PDB file of C-alpha atoms in Angstrom:
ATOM      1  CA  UNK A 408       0.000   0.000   0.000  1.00  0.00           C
ATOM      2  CA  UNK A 409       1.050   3.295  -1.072  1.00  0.00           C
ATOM      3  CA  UNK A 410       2.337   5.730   2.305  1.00  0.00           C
ATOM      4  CA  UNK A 411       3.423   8.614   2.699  1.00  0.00           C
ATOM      5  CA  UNK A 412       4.504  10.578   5.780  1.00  0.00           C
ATOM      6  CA  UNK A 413       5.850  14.158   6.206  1.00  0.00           C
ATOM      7  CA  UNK A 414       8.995  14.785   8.653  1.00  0.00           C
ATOM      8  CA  UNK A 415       9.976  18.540  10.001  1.00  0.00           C
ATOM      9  CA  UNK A 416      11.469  20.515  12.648  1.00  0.00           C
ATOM     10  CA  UNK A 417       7.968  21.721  13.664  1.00  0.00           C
ATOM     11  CA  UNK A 418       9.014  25.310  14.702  1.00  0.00           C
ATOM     12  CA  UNK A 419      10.986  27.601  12.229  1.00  0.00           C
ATOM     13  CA  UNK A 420      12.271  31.281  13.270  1.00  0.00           C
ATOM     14  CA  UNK A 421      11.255  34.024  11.086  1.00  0.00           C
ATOM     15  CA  UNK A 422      14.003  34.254   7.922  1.00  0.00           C
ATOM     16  CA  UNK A 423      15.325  31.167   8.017  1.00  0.00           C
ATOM     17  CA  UNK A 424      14.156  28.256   5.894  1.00  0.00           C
ATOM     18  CA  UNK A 425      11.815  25.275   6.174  1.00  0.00           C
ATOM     19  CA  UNK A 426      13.176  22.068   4.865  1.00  0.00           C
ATOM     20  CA  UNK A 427      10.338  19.076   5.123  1.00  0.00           C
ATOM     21  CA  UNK A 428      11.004  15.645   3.677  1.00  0.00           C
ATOM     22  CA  UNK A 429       8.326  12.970   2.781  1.00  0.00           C
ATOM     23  CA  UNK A 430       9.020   9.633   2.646  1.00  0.00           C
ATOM     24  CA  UNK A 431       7.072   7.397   0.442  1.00  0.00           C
ATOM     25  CA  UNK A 432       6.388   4.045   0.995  1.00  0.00           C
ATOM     26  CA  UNK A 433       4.647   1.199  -1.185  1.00  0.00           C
ATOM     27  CA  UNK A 434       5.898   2.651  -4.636  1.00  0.00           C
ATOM     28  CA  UNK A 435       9.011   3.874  -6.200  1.00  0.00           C
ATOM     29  CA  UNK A 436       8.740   7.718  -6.575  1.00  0.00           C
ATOM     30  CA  UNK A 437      10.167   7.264 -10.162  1.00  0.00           C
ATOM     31  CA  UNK A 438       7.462   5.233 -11.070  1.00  0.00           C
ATOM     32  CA  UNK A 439       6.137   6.355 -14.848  1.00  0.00           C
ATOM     33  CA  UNK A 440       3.449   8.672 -14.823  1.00  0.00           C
ATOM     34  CA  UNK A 441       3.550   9.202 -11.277  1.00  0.00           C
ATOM     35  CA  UNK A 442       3.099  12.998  -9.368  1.00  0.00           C
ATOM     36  CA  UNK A 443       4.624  14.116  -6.145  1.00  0.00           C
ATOM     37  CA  UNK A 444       2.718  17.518  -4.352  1.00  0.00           C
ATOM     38  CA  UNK A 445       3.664  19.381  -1.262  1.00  0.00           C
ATOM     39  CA  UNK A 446       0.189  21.165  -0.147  1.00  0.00           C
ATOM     40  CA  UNK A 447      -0.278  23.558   2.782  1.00  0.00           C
ATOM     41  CA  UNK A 448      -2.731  24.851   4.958  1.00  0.00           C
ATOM     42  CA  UNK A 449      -2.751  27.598   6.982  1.00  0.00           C
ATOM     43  CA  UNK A 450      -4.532  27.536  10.003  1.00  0.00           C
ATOM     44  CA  UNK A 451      -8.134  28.811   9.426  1.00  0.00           C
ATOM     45  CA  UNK A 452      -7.726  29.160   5.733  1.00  0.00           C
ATOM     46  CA  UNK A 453      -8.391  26.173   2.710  1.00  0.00           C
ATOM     47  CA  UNK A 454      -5.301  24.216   1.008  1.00  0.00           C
ATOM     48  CA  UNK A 455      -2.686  25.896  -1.099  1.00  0.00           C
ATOM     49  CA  UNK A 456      -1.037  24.212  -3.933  1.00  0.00           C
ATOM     50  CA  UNK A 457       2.959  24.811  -3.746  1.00  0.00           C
ATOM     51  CA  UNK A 458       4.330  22.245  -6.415  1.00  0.00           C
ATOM     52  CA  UNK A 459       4.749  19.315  -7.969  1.00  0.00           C
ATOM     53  CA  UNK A 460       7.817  17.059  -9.033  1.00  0.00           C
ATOM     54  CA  UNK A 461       7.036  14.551 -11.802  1.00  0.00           C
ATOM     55  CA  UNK A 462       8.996  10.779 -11.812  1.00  0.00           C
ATOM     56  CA  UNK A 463      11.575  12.111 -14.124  1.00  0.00           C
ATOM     57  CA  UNK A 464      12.157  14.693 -11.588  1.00  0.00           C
ATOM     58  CA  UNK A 465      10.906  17.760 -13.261  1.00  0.00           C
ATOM     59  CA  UNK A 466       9.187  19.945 -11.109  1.00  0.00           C
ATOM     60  CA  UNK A 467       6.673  23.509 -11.227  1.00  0.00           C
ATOM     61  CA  UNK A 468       5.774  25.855  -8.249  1.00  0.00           C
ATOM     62  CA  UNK A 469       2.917  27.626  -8.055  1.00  0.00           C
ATOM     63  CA  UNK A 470       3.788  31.264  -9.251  1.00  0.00           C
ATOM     64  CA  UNK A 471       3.130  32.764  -5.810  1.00  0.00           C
ATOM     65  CA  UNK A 472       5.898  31.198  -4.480  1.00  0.00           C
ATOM     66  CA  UNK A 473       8.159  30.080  -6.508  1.00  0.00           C
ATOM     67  CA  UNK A 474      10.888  32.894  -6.208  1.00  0.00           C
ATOM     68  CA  UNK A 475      11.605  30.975  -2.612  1.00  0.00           C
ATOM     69  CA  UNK A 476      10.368  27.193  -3.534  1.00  0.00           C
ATOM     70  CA  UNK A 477      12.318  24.426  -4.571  1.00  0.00           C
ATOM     71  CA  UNK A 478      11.351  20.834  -4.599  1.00  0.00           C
ATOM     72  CA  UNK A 479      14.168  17.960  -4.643  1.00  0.00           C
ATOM     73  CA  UNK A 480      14.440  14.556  -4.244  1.00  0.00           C
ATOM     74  CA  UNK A 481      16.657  11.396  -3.012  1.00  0.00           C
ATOM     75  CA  UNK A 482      16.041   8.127  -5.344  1.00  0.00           C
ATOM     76  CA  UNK A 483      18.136   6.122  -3.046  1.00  0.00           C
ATOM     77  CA  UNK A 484      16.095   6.889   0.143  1.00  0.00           C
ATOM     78  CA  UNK A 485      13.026   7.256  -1.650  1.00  0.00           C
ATOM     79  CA  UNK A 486      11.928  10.643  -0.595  1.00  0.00           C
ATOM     80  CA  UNK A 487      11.524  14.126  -1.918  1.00  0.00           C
ATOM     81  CA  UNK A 488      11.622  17.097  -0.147  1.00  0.00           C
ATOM     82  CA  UNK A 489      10.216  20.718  -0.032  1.00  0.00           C
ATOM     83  CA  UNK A 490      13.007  23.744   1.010  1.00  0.00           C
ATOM     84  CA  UNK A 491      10.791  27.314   1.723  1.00  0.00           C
ATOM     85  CA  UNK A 492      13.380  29.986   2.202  1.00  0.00           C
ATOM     86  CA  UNK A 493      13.072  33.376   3.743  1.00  0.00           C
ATOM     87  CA  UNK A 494       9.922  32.046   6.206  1.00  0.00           C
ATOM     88  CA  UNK A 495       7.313  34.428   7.983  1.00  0.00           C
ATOM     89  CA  UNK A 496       4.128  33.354  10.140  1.00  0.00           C
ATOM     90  CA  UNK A 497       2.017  33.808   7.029  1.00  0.00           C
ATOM     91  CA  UNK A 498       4.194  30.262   6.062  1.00  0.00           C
ATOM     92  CA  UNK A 499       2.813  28.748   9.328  1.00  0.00           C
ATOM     93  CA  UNK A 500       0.351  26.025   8.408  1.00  0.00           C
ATOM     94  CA  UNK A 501       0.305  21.610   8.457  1.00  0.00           C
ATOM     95  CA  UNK A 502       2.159  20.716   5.175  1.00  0.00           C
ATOM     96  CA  UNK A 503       1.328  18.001   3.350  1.00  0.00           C
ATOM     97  CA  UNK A 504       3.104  15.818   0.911  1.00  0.00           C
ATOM     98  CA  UNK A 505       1.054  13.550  -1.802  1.00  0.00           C
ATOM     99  CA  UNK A 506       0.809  11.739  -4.800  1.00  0.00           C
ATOM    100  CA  UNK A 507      -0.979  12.114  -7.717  1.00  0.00           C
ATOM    101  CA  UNK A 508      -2.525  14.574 -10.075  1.00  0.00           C
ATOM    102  CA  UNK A 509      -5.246  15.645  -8.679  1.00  0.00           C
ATOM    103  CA  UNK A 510      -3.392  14.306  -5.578  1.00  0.00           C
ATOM    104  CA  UNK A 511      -5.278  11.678  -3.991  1.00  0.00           C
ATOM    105  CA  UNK A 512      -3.015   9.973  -1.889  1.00  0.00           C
ATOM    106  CA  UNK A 513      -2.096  12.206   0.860  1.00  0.00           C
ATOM    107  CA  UNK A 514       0.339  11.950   4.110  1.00  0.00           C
ATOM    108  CA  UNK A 515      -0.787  12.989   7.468  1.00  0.00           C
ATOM    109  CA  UNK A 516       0.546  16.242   7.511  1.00  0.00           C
ATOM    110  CA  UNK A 517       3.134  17.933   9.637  1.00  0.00           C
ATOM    111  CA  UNK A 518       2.364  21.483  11.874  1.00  0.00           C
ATOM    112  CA  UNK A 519       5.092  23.746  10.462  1.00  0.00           C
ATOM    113  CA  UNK A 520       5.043  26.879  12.654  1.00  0.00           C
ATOM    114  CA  UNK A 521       7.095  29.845  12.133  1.00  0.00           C
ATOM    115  CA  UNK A 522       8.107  31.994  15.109  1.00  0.00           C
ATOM    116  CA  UNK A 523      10.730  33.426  17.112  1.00  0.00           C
TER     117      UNK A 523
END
């Protein structure tokens, strides 16, 4: 079965970057035609797109952030990862990884709270 879980630092300080991983489980993240998302949502608001990295390892940001978004990945360890630079509260919000496009196979989610 396909898994996916999101690991973080869980508080960031203001300026500094948020690095979250996701490790998947259950299927090779190369696999043809397959999609990897991060998705976020901010407390009291609905989910924001951020990217997407495709199994060749292409990837595109939503516009809004992608002057300080970049999406990577490790084939050996079988994760990608999502690296947010230059971080304020607005960036506070559970991040979720998935797979899929639409995604439909989602992780749990991880808080990712920015503050000093």
């Amino acid at each position: 079965q396909v898994r996916l879980q999101e690991s973080g630092p869980g508080l960031v300080k203001p300026s500094q970057t948020l690095s979250l991983t996701c490790t998947v489980s259950g299927v090779s993240i190369t696999t043809n035609k397959h999609h990897w998302s991060w998705i976020r949502q901010p407390p009291g608001k609905g989910l924001e797109w951020i990217g997407v990295m495709a199994d060749s390892g292409s990837t595109y940001v939503s516009p809004s952030l992608k002057s300080r978004t970049s999406i990577s990945r490790d084939t050996s360890k079988n994760q990608f990862t999502l690296q947010l630079t230059s971080v304020t509260p607005e960036d506070t919000a559970v991040y979720y990884c998935a797979r899929g496009v639409p995604p439909l196979d989602w992780g749990q989610g991880t808080q990712a709270t920015v503050s000093s």
